[in-house]
mmCIF file of C-alpha atoms and ligand atoms in Angstrom:
data_model
loop_
_atom_site.group_PDB
_atom_site.id
_atom_site.type_symbol
_atom_site.label_atom_id
_atom_site.label_comp_id
_atom_site.label_asym_id
_atom_site.label_seq_id
_atom_site.Cartn_x
_atom_site.Cartn_y
_atom_site.Cartn_z
ATOM 1 C CA MET A 10 -34.082 38.681 84.481
ATOM 2 C CA ASN A 11 -30.893 38.133 82.486
ATOM 3 C CA ASN A 12 -30.651 41.771 81.626
ATOM 4 C CA VAL A 13 -26.949 42.084 81.042
ATOM 5 C CA SER A 14 -25.856 45.624 81.859
ATOM 6 C CA LEU A 15 -22.136 45.298 81.217
ATOM 7 C CA ILE A 16 -19.688 42.820 79.718
ATOM 8 C CA PHE A 17 -15.969 42.916 80.442
ATOM 9 C CA ASP A 18 -14.007 41.226 77.653
ATOM 10 C CA ALA A 19 -10.504 40.436 78.904
ATOM 11 C CA HIS A 20 -9.017 39.804 75.477
ATOM 12 C CA LEU A 21 -9.451 41.558 72.153
ATOM 13 C CA ASP A 22 -6.836 42.312 69.489
ATOM 14 C CA LEU A 23 -8.536 45.508 68.311
ATOM 15 C CA SER A 24 -5.430 47.304 67.109
ATOM 16 C CA MET A 25 -4.149 44.241 65.271
ATOM 17 C CA ASN A 26 -7.407 44.178 63.333
ATOM 18 C CA ALA A 27 -7.065 47.849 62.471
ATOM 19 C CA MET A 28 -3.377 47.918 61.644
ATOM 20 C CA GLU A 29 -2.724 44.481 60.126
ATOM 21 C CA TRP A 30 -6.116 43.326 58.873
ATOM 22 C CA ASN A 31 -6.759 46.913 57.735
ATOM 23 C CA ARG A 32 -10.250 47.036 59.209
ATOM 24 C CA ASP A 33 -11.885 50.304 60.211
ATOM 25 C CA ILE A 34 -13.765 48.847 63.149
ATOM 26 C CA ARG A 35 -15.777 52.039 63.651
ATOM 27 C CA LEU A 36 -17.898 50.868 60.717
ATOM 28 C CA PRO A 37 -20.929 48.559 60.946
ATOM 29 C CA LEU A 38 -20.156 44.857 60.679
ATOM 30 C CA VAL A 39 -21.898 44.449 57.309
ATOM 31 C CA GLU A 40 -19.841 47.291 55.849
ATOM 32 C CA ILE A 41 -16.533 45.842 57.073
ATOM 33 C CA ARG A 42 -17.515 42.493 55.567
ATOM 34 C CA ARG A 43 -18.647 44.098 52.318
ATOM 35 C CA ARG A 44 -15.285 45.832 51.891
ATOM 36 C CA GLU A 45 -13.538 42.466 52.224
ATOM 37 C CA LEU A 46 -15.470 40.742 49.457
ATOM 38 C CA GLY A 47 -12.981 39.221 47.035
ATOM 39 C CA LEU A 48 -10.085 39.333 49.499
ATOM 40 C CA ASN A 49 -8.552 35.979 50.355
ATOM 41 C CA ASP A 50 -5.290 36.967 52.031
ATOM 42 C CA LEU A 51 -6.599 35.900 55.468
ATOM 43 C CA PRO A 52 -8.933 33.035 56.450
ATOM 44 C CA ASP A 53 -11.421 35.265 58.289
ATOM 45 C CA ARG A 54 -12.061 37.813 55.522
ATOM 46 C CA THR A 55 -15.770 38.754 55.344
ATOM 47 C CA ARG A 56 -16.393 36.766 58.525
ATOM 48 C CA ASN A 57 -15.299 39.108 61.333
ATOM 49 C CA VAL A 58 -17.595 39.581 64.313
ATOM 50 C CA VAL A 59 -16.053 42.484 66.273
ATOM 51 C CA CYS A 60 -16.463 46.207 65.675
ATOM 52 C CA PHE A 61 -17.355 49.162 67.881
ATOM 53 C CA PRO A 62 -21.069 49.311 66.943
ATOM 54 C CA GLU A 63 -21.475 45.606 67.763
ATOM 55 C CA MET A 64 -19.537 45.967 71.015
ATOM 56 C CA ARG A 65 -21.939 48.739 72.020
ATOM 57 C CA ARG A 66 -24.974 46.696 71.007
ATOM 58 C CA GLY A 67 -23.712 43.795 73.144
ATOM 59 C CA ARG A 68 -22.822 46.118 76.052
ATOM 60 C CA ILE A 69 -19.132 45.210 75.940
ATOM 61 C CA GLY A 70 -18.187 48.485 77.588
ATOM 62 C CA VAL A 71 -14.813 47.543 79.031
ATOM 63 C CA CYS A 72 -12.162 45.393 77.417
ATOM 64 C CA VAL A 73 -8.531 44.502 77.689
ATOM 65 C CA ALA A 74 -7.025 45.377 74.318
ATOM 66 C CA THR A 75 -3.668 44.101 73.149
ATOM 67 C CA GLN A 76 -0.501 45.221 71.571
ATOM 68 C CA ILE A 77 1.030 42.186 69.859
ATOM 69 C CA ALA A 78 4.204 41.656 67.804
ATOM 70 C CA ARG A 79 6.440 38.609 67.660
ATOM 71 C CA TYR A 80 10.170 38.446 67.042
ATOM 72 C CA SER A 81 10.716 35.548 64.697
ATOM 73 C CA GLY A 82 14.350 34.470 64.764
ATOM 74 C CA ARG A 83 16.243 33.016 61.836
ATOM 75 C CA PHE A 84 15.083 29.460 62.397
ATOM 76 C CA SER A 85 11.573 30.109 63.605
ATOM 77 C CA LYS A 86 8.741 28.849 61.417
ATOM 78 C CA LEU A 87 6.268 31.270 62.967
ATOM 79 C CA PRO A 88 5.479 34.585 61.284
ATOM 80 C CA GLY A 89 7.013 37.575 62.985
ATOM 81 C CA TRP A 90 9.458 40.445 62.754
ATOM 82 C CA SER A 91 13.140 39.913 61.923
ATOM 83 C CA SER A 92 14.272 41.881 64.963
ATOM 84 C CA PRO A 93 12.850 42.770 68.377
ATOM 85 C CA GLU A 94 13.364 46.422 67.417
ATOM 86 C CA GLN A 95 10.863 46.064 64.564
ATOM 87 C CA ALA A 96 8.468 44.320 66.951
ATOM 88 C CA TRP A 97 8.765 47.250 69.380
ATOM 89 C CA ALA A 98 8.108 49.777 66.626
ATOM 90 C CA HIS A 99 5.082 47.747 65.516
ATOM 91 C CA THR A 100 3.551 47.826 69.000
ATOM 92 C CA GLN A 101 4.079 51.594 69.042
ATOM 93 C CA GLY A 102 2.081 51.845 65.813
ATOM 94 C CA GLN A 103 -0.688 49.838 67.466
ATOM 95 C CA LEU A 104 -0.606 52.190 70.439
ATOM 96 C CA ALA A 105 -0.874 55.156 68.077
ATOM 97 C CA TRP A 106 -4.113 53.658 66.705
ATOM 98 C CA TYR A 107 -5.575 53.379 70.218
ATOM 99 C CA ARG A 108 -4.616 57.022 70.845
ATOM 100 C CA THR A 109 -6.263 58.056 67.582
ATOM 101 C CA MET A 110 -9.465 56.244 68.580
ATOM 102 C CA GLU A 111 -9.353 58.096 71.911
ATOM 103 C CA GLU A 112 -9.095 61.405 70.079
ATOM 104 C CA ALA A 113 -12.052 60.366 67.935
ATOM 105 C CA GLY A 114 -14.121 59.700 71.064
ATOM 106 C CA GLU A 115 -14.504 55.999 70.213
ATOM 107 C CA MET A 116 -12.365 54.656 73.051
ATOM 108 C CA VAL A 117 -11.135 55.790 76.426
ATOM 109 C CA GLN A 118 -8.129 54.337 78.182
ATOM 110 C CA LEU A 119 -8.623 53.165 81.762
ATOM 111 C CA ARG A 120 -5.479 53.126 83.879
ATOM 112 C CA THR A 121 -6.598 53.188 87.515
ATOM 113 C CA TRP A 122 -9.354 51.507 89.528
ATOM 114 C CA PRO A 123 -11.361 54.747 90.012
ATOM 115 C CA GLU A 124 -11.334 55.219 86.223
ATOM 116 C CA VAL A 125 -12.499 51.639 85.649
ATOM 117 C CA GLU A 126 -15.163 51.907 88.345
ATOM 118 C CA ALA A 127 -16.570 55.181 86.994
ATOM 119 C CA HIS A 128 -16.601 53.913 83.411
ATOM 120 C CA ALA A 129 -18.319 50.649 84.376
ATOM 121 C CA ALA A 130 -20.982 52.603 86.269
ATOM 122 C CA LEU A 131 -21.550 54.855 83.255
ATOM 123 C CA TRP A 132 -22.183 51.855 81.013
ATOM 124 C CA ARG A 133 -24.366 50.025 83.491
ATOM 125 C CA ALA A 134 -26.637 53.060 83.787
ATOM 126 C CA ALA A 135 -26.846 53.848 80.056
ATOM 127 C CA SER A 136 -29.969 53.185 77.983
ATOM 128 C CA PRO A 137 -29.455 51.303 74.682
ATOM 129 C CA ASP A 138 -29.818 54.623 72.824
ATOM 130 C CA ALA A 139 -27.226 56.343 74.989
ATOM 131 C CA LEU A 140 -24.765 53.480 74.407
ATOM 132 C CA SER A 141 -24.217 54.495 70.803
ATOM 133 C CA LYS A 142 -22.489 57.646 72.016
ATOM 134 C CA LEU A 143 -20.372 56.131 74.783
ATOM 135 C CA PRO A 144 -16.679 55.430 74.268
ATOM 136 C CA ILE A 145 -15.493 51.874 74.854
ATOM 137 C CA GLY A 146 -13.179 51.635 77.850
ATOM 138 C CA TYR A 147 -9.952 49.728 77.371
ATOM 139 C CA LEU A 148 -7.065 48.566 79.491
ATOM 140 C CA LEU A 149 -3.833 48.037 77.615
ATOM 141 C CA SER A 150 -2.069 44.650 77.597
ATOM 142 C CA LEU A 151 0.810 43.080 75.719
ATOM 143 C CA GLU A 152 0.446 39.588 74.236
ATOM 144 C CA GLY A 153 3.954 38.161 73.936
ATOM 145 C CA ALA A 154 6.748 40.370 75.287
ATOM 146 C CA ASP A 155 9.363 39.972 72.521
ATOM 147 C CA SER A 156 8.982 43.665 71.737
ATOM 148 C CA ILE A 157 10.232 44.743 75.185
ATOM 149 C CA LEU A 158 13.808 45.663 74.286
ATOM 150 C CA SER A 159 14.947 46.771 77.742
ATOM 151 C CA TRP A 160 13.567 47.671 81.158
ATOM 152 C CA ARG A 161 13.510 51.265 79.968
ATOM 153 C CA HIS A 162 11.050 50.184 77.261
ATOM 154 C CA LEU A 163 9.036 48.320 79.881
ATOM 155 C CA GLU A 164 8.892 51.460 82.024
ATOM 156 C CA LYS A 165 7.784 53.495 79.018
ATOM 157 C CA SER A 166 5.026 50.966 78.330
ATOM 158 C CA ARG A 167 3.935 51.104 81.960
ATOM 159 C CA SER A 168 3.726 54.875 81.776
ATOM 160 C CA ASP A 169 1.639 54.469 78.592
ATOM 161 C CA GLY A 170 -0.842 52.582 80.766
ATOM 162 C CA LEU A 171 0.171 48.959 80.126
ATOM 163 C CA ILE A 172 -1.440 46.899 82.900
ATOM 164 C CA ALA A 173 -0.837 43.240 81.901
ATOM 165 C CA ILE A 174 1.751 41.166 80.044
ATOM 166 C CA GLY A 175 1.680 37.641 78.670
ATOM 167 C CA PRO A 176 5.431 36.932 78.405
ATOM 168 C CA VAL A 177 5.091 34.640 75.373
ATOM 169 C CA HIS A 178 2.641 33.822 72.600
ATOM 170 C CA TYR A 179 3.132 30.778 70.329
ATOM 171 C CA GLY A 180 6.421 28.882 70.193
ATOM 172 C CA PRO A 181 9.747 30.031 71.608
ATOM 173 C CA GLY A 182 10.088 33.652 72.677
ATOM 174 C CA ILE A 183 12.770 35.855 74.152
ATOM 175 C CA TYR A 184 11.312 35.464 77.633
ATOM 176 C CA GLY A 185 10.072 31.865 77.691
ATOM 177 C CA HIS A 186 8.140 29.225 75.791
ATOM 178 C CA GLY A 187 4.575 29.496 74.598
ATOM 179 C CA THR A 188 1.771 27.423 73.119
ATOM 180 C CA ASP A 189 2.932 24.288 71.231
ATOM 181 C CA ASP A 190 6.419 24.587 72.673
ATOM 182 C CA GLU A 191 8.142 23.432 75.828
ATOM 183 C CA GLY A 192 10.686 24.699 78.309
ATOM 184 C CA PRO A 193 10.907 27.023 81.324
ATOM 185 C CA LEU A 194 11.237 30.787 81.347
ATOM 186 C CA THR A 195 14.552 32.019 80.013
ATOM 187 C CA PRO A 196 16.920 33.879 82.396
ATOM 188 C CA LYS A 197 15.632 37.103 80.798
ATOM 189 C CA GLY A 198 12.093 35.912 81.440
ATOM 190 C CA ARG A 199 12.831 35.555 85.140
ATOM 191 C CA GLU A 200 14.188 39.096 85.175
ATOM 192 C CA LEU A 201 11.096 40.292 83.320
ATOM 193 C CA LEU A 202 8.878 38.922 86.095
ATOM 194 C CA LYS A 203 10.902 40.819 88.702
ATOM 195 C CA GLU A 204 10.539 44.048 86.743
ATOM 196 C CA MET A 205 6.807 43.453 86.217
ATOM 197 C CA GLU A 206 6.438 42.896 89.950
ATOM 198 C CA ARG A 207 8.270 46.138 90.661
ATOM 199 C CA LEU A 208 6.011 48.063 88.270
ATOM 200 C CA GLY A 209 2.771 46.408 89.438
ATOM 201 C CA ILE A 210 1.980 44.719 86.111
ATOM 202 C CA ILE A 211 -0.436 41.762 85.984
ATOM 203 C CA LEU A 212 1.049 38.478 84.741
ATOM 204 C CA ASP A 213 -1.179 37.002 82.034
ATOM 205 C CA ALA A 214 -0.651 33.226 82.254
ATOM 206 C CA THR A 215 -2.367 32.603 78.906
ATOM 207 C CA HIS A 216 -0.111 31.079 76.212
ATOM 208 C CA LEU A 217 2.623 29.974 78.634
ATOM 209 C CA CYS A 218 3.503 26.332 77.873
ATOM 210 C CA ASP A 219 3.227 23.981 80.853
ATOM 211 C CA GLU A 220 6.836 24.294 81.993
ATOM 212 C CA SER A 221 6.910 28.071 81.639
ATOM 213 C CA PHE A 222 3.488 28.273 83.330
ATOM 214 C CA TRP A 223 4.682 26.472 86.465
ATOM 215 C CA ASP A 224 8.002 28.302 86.432
ATOM 216 C CA ALA A 225 6.215 31.661 86.238
ATOM 217 C CA LEU A 226 3.627 30.825 88.888
ATOM 218 C CA ASP A 227 6.336 29.649 91.290
ATOM 219 C CA ARG A 228 8.259 32.874 90.907
ATOM 220 C CA TYR A 229 5.694 35.619 90.435
ATOM 221 C CA LYS A 230 4.482 37.374 93.563
ATOM 222 C CA GLY A 231 2.312 39.954 91.777
ATOM 223 C CA PRO A 232 -1.258 39.529 90.482
ATOM 224 C CA VAL A 233 -1.974 36.780 87.921
ATOM 225 C CA TRP A 234 -4.868 36.246 85.539
ATOM 226 C CA ALA A 235 -5.469 34.123 82.444
ATOM 227 C CA SER A 236 -7.105 36.463 79.952
ATOM 228 C CA HIS A 237 -8.345 34.018 77.271
ATOM 229 C CA HIS A 238 -8.095 30.415 78.294
ATOM 230 C CA ASN A 239 -10.379 27.352 78.413
ATOM 231 C CA CYS A 240 -10.164 23.863 79.960
ATOM 232 C CA ARG A 241 -7.961 21.077 78.623
ATOM 233 C CA ALA A 242 -10.363 18.491 80.057
ATOM 234 C CA LEU A 243 -12.816 19.676 77.364
ATOM 235 C CA ALA A 244 -10.413 20.664 74.567
ATOM 236 C CA ASN A 245 -7.339 18.454 74.442
ATOM 237 C CA TRP A 246 -4.544 20.770 73.359
ATOM 238 C CA ASN A 247 -1.703 22.264 75.383
ATOM 239 C CA ARG A 248 -3.172 25.724 74.672
ATOM 240 C CA GLN A 249 -5.747 24.989 77.406
ATOM 241 C CA LEU A 250 -5.410 24.765 81.169
ATOM 242 C CA THR A 251 -5.121 21.427 82.963
ATOM 243 C CA ASP A 252 -7.191 20.940 86.099
ATOM 244 C CA GLU A 253 -4.039 21.380 88.224
ATOM 245 C CA GLN A 254 -3.317 24.675 86.493
ATOM 246 C CA ILE A 255 -6.890 25.870 87.055
ATOM 247 C CA LYS A 256 -6.569 24.935 90.735
ATOM 248 C CA ALA A 257 -3.285 26.837 91.043
ATOM 249 C CA LEU A 258 -4.798 29.918 89.368
ATOM 250 C CA VAL A 259 -7.815 29.809 91.675
ATOM 251 C CA ASP A 260 -5.496 29.500 94.671
ATOM 252 C CA CYS A 261 -3.668 32.688 93.706
ATOM 253 C CA GLY A 262 -6.909 34.615 93.182
ATOM 254 C CA ALA A 263 -6.832 34.660 89.376
ATOM 255 C CA VAL A 264 -9.786 35.137 87.050
ATOM 256 C CA ILE A 265 -9.853 33.051 83.851
ATOM 257 C CA GLY A 266 -11.442 34.545 80.718
ATOM 258 C CA MET A 267 -13.461 32.074 78.633
ATOM 259 C CA ALA A 268 -12.590 32.201 74.927
ATOM 260 C CA PHE A 269 -15.004 31.573 72.028
ATOM 261 C CA ASP A 270 -12.469 30.231 69.543
ATOM 262 C CA ALA A 271 -13.779 26.811 68.431
ATOM 263 C CA ILE A 272 -10.286 25.349 68.556
ATOM 264 C CA MET A 273 -10.268 26.042 72.301
ATOM 265 C CA MET A 274 -13.774 24.726 72.945
ATOM 266 C CA VAL A 275 -13.861 21.113 71.701
ATOM 267 C CA HIS A 276 -11.651 18.038 71.523
ATOM 268 C CA ASN A 277 -9.853 17.216 68.265
ATOM 269 C CA TRP A 278 -10.488 20.374 66.247
ATOM 270 C CA THR A 279 -8.153 20.386 63.233
ATOM 271 C CA HIS A 280 -6.887 23.879 62.474
ATOM 272 C CA ARG A 281 -8.178 25.268 59.150
ATOM 273 C CA ARG A 282 -9.924 21.934 58.395
ATOM 274 C CA SER A 283 -12.639 21.436 60.981
ATOM 275 C CA LYS A 284 -15.924 23.279 60.774
ATOM 276 C CA PRO A 285 -18.277 24.213 63.630
ATOM 277 C CA GLU A 286 -20.921 21.959 62.018
ATOM 278 C CA ASP A 287 -18.624 18.930 62.446
ATOM 279 C CA PHE A 288 -19.095 19.370 66.193
ATOM 280 C CA SER A 289 -22.597 20.901 66.194
ATOM 281 C CA LEU A 290 -20.781 23.625 68.106
ATOM 282 C CA LYS A 291 -22.985 26.145 69.871
ATOM 283 C CA MET A 292 -22.376 28.815 72.506
ATOM 284 C CA GLU A 293 -23.816 26.424 75.056
ATOM 285 C CA LYS A 294 -20.471 24.597 74.959
ATOM 286 C CA ILE A 295 -18.786 27.484 76.772
ATOM 287 C CA CYS A 296 -21.109 26.815 79.724
ATOM 288 C CA GLU A 297 -19.333 23.469 80.159
ATOM 289 C CA HIS A 298 -16.000 25.279 80.427
ATOM 290 C CA VAL A 299 -17.499 27.773 82.866
ATOM 291 C CA ASP A 300 -18.928 24.883 84.900
ATOM 292 C CA HIS A 301 -15.636 23.041 84.883
ATOM 293 C CA VAL A 302 -13.732 25.986 86.351
ATOM 294 C CA CYS A 303 -16.495 26.678 88.881
ATOM 295 C CA GLN A 304 -16.514 23.047 90.035
ATOM 296 C CA ILE A 305 -12.758 23.158 90.629
ATOM 297 C CA ALA A 306 -12.995 26.525 92.387
ATOM 298 C CA GLY A 307 -16.096 25.627 94.377
ATOM 299 C CA ASN A 308 -17.677 28.957 93.426
ATOM 300 C CA ALA A 309 -18.279 31.282 90.455
ATOM 301 C CA ARG A 310 -15.671 33.890 91.419
ATOM 302 C CA HIS A 311 -12.823 32.883 89.106
ATOM 303 C CA VAL A 312 -14.456 32.827 85.677
ATOM 304 C CA GLY A 313 -14.886 35.734 83.317
ATOM 305 C CA ILE A 314 -15.114 36.411 79.600
ATOM 306 C CA GLY A 315 -12.033 36.780 77.389
ATOM 307 C CA THR A 316 -13.541 36.138 73.986
ATOM 308 C CA ASP A 317 -10.526 36.497 71.651
ATOM 309 C CA LEU A 318 -13.228 36.914 68.979
ATOM 310 C CA ASP A 319 -11.007 39.036 66.718
ATOM 311 C CA GLY A 320 -7.890 36.917 67.170
ATOM 312 C CA GLY A 321 -7.302 35.903 63.558
ATOM 313 C CA TYR A 322 -10.477 33.935 62.891
ATOM 314 C CA GLY A 323 -14.150 34.611 62.274
ATOM 315 C CA THR A 324 -17.428 32.716 62.014
ATOM 316 C CA GLU A 325 -15.643 29.771 60.336
ATOM 317 C CA GLN A 326 -14.107 28.976 63.732
ATOM 318 C CA MET A 327 -16.856 29.944 66.158
ATOM 319 C CA PRO A 328 -20.071 28.561 67.631
ATOM 320 C CA MET A 329 -22.724 28.338 64.891
ATOM 321 C CA ASP A 330 -25.200 30.447 66.841
ATOM 322 C CA MET A 331 -22.850 33.455 66.965
ATOM 323 C CA ASN A 332 -22.606 36.004 64.192
ATOM 324 C CA SER A 333 -21.407 38.953 66.243
ATOM 325 C CA ILE A 334 -19.807 39.778 69.556
ATOM 326 C CA ALA A 335 -23.222 41.302 70.359
ATOM 327 C CA ASP A 336 -24.560 37.737 70.758
ATOM 328 C CA LEU A 337 -22.655 37.366 74.041
ATOM 329 C CA PRO A 338 -25.511 38.486 76.340
ATOM 330 C CA SER A 339 -27.559 35.442 75.233
ATOM 331 C CA LEU A 340 -25.146 33.401 77.327
ATOM 332 C CA ALA A 341 -26.954 34.697 80.405
ATOM 333 C CA GLY A 342 -30.069 32.628 79.701
ATOM 334 C CA LYS A 343 -27.978 29.494 79.116
ATOM 335 C CA LEU A 344 -26.156 29.931 82.425
ATOM 336 C CA SER A 345 -29.418 30.652 84.187
ATOM 337 C CA THR A 346 -30.911 27.393 82.859
ATOM 338 C CA ARG A 347 -27.954 25.593 84.374
ATOM 339 C CA GLY A 348 -28.735 27.041 87.763
ATOM 340 C CA TYR A 349 -26.444 30.051 87.926
ATOM 341 C CA SER A 350 -27.938 32.887 89.944
ATOM 342 C CA ASP A 351 -28.281 36.414 88.574
ATOM 343 C CA GLU A 352 -25.455 37.425 90.877
ATOM 344 C CA ASP A 353 -23.182 34.645 89.573
ATOM 345 C CA ILE A 354 -23.977 35.608 85.988
ATOM 346 C CA ASP A 355 -23.130 39.249 86.653
ATOM 347 C CA CYS A 356 -19.838 38.157 88.231
ATOM 348 C CA ILE A 357 -19.011 36.056 85.167
ATOM 349 C CA PHE A 358 -19.900 38.818 82.696
ATOM 350 C CA SER A 359 -17.952 41.543 84.467
ATOM 351 C CA GLY A 360 -17.937 41.406 88.265
ATOM 352 C CA ASN A 361 -15.053 39.006 88.707
ATOM 353 C CA PHE A 362 -12.587 40.858 86.515
ATOM 354 C CA LEU A 363 -13.726 44.158 88.026
ATOM 355 C CA ARG A 364 -13.139 42.820 91.547
ATOM 356 C CA PHE A 365 -9.703 41.634 90.455
ATOM 357 C CA LEU A 366 -8.843 45.103 89.157
ATOM 358 C CA ARG A 367 -10.173 46.789 92.282
ATOM 359 C CA GLU A 368 -7.797 44.621 94.320
ATOM 360 C CA HIS A 369 -4.750 44.833 92.102
ATOM 361 C CA LEU A 370 -4.685 47.859 89.821
ATOM 362 C CA ARG A 371 -2.208 50.478 90.930
HETATM 363 ZN ZN1 ZN B 2 -4.021 34.667 72.240
#
């Protein structure tokens, strides 16, 4: 048992890695790392764990891939663009990379449920040898909506296949308040939700601060998920979901993607200081987060995988027993030991997010 046939990863920043980290993620992992020897501009140089060959080896055949660009106003301490217009243009560059990967046969964009269903079936049926020739399916999302200049831009994004939006990322944004910040959605944020509802876009609750989270959930009538988000009961930082928030997400039919960023897995991780060894951190820890959500939900239908494994960190901020995204399938055995059935495990690896898309993608 535990033969994982498909993994759905609800959160990867593939284009950011290509266009800002300057990684050609078509290359083998060792080659990407080798080319970064001597570079120290970013903390995760030589330690990345995501590339197409490794995704294929780990059977991550469908993912939600982001466009991401922040507007950083005059007084903001966070890195970002000096105008929303630059942020928009940046996301268009990221989209151009996805298109180029489609032309190269490396990726294929999935926009509708029949496309997702057919692609998932293709991957499930493929032998390990055949996988090396299959394109990776992706659904387009936007992490932080500062780049949406107008509803015309939102409509353009929707017609480019954008299926989900997280209105904010870290700190204050044009549409609301994100991680490490506080406050409700802005008036423009409320309008954004109405427009998203009209266009059938999924609300990604990840990164909304508590006030904006509750404000958004009260207002939004469309589908909601949390793409990369763990439990605050196990990692005490406002980036994570409280038990009440998990309950509310379950009640509205959401699926929550478990993230493998160490900072989101344990209590009291100090950014850029702590090491996985300080916590003896292993992949097993994610099973506690999975369990926690399942206990609140009363079933295993609201948990998925949203690794965030290329989100600006590498092995220095990950479980010690992971060296590649291809290590994900080993989670199956750990869940099985805890009493999860094969059916539950398949739901967690891909079935839950796929069911969500079958119900909501239009
Ligand atoms: Zn994120």
